[in-house]
Short mmCIF file of C-alpha atoms in Angstrom, two decimals:
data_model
loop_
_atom_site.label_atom_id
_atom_site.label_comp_id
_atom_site.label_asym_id
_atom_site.label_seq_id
_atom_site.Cartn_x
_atom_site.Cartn_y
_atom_site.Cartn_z
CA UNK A 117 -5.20 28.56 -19.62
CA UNK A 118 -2.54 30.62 -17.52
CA UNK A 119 0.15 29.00 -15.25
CA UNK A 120 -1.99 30.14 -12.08
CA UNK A 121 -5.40 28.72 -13.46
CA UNK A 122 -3.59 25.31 -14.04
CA UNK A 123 -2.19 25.56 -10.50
CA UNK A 124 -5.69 26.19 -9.16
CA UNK A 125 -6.92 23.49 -11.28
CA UNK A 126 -4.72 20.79 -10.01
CA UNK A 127 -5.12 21.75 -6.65
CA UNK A 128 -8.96 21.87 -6.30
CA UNK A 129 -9.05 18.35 -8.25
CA UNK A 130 -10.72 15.81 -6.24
CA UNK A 131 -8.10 12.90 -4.07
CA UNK A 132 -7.37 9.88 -6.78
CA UNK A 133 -9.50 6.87 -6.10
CA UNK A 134 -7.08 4.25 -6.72
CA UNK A 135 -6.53 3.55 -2.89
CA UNK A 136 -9.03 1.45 -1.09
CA UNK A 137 -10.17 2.76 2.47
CA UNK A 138 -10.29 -0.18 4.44
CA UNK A 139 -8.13 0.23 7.38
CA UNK A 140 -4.79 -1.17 5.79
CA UNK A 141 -1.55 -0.52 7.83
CA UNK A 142 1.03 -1.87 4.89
CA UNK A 143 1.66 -5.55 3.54
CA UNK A 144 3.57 -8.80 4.68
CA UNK A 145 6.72 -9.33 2.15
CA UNK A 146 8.11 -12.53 1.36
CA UNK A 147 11.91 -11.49 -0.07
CA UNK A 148 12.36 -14.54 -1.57
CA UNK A 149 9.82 -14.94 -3.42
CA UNK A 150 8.50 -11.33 -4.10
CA UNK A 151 5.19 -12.21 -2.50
CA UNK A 152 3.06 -9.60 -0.96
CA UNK A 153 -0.04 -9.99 1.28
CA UNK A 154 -1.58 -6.85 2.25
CA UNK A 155 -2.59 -7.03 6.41
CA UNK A 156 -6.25 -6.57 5.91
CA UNK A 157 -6.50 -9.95 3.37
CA UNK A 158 -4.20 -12.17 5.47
CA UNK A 159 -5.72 -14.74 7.69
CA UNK A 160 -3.33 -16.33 10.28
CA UNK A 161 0.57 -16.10 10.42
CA UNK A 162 2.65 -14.24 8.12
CA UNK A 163 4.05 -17.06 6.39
CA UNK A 164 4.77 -17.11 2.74
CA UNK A 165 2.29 -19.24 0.43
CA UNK A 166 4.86 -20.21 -1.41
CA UNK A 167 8.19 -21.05 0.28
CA UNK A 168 7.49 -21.48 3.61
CA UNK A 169 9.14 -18.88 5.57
CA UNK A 170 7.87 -15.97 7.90
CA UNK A 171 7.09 -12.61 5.99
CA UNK A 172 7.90 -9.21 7.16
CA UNK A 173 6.00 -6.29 7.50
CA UNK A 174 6.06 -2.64 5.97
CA UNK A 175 4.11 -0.21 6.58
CA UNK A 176 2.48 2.42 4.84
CA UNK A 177 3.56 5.90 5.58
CA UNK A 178 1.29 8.61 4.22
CA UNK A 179 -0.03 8.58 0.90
CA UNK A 180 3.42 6.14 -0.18
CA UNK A 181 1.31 3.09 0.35
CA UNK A 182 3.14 -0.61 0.48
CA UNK A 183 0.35 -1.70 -0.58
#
């Protein structure tokens, strides 16, 4: 296969499906602990199961996904 049928390849192959589709904006970070709660499975405040204090939020941007 030629450089411009490998090109055409890759491009015409389908969108990975790694990603879920369910309306998630980014995660909630805790620094301290490296704890991350994606927005869509949190329930409540942002606040860290662990330690206690307030998380903060990221957001996704584009197909770089916090999540």
């Amino acid at each position: 296969m030629g450089l411009i049928e490998s090109m055409k390849s890759a491009l015409a192959s389908p969108s990975p499906k790694g990603r879920p589709d369910d309306g998630s904006d980014g995660a909630y970070w805790c620094d301290d602990c490296a704890v991350r709660i994606r927005d869509v499975d949190l329930e409540g405040d942002p606040i860290c199961p662990d330690c206690g204090d307030e998380m903060r939020f990221e957001r996704s941007s584009g197909r770089d996904c916090a999540c």
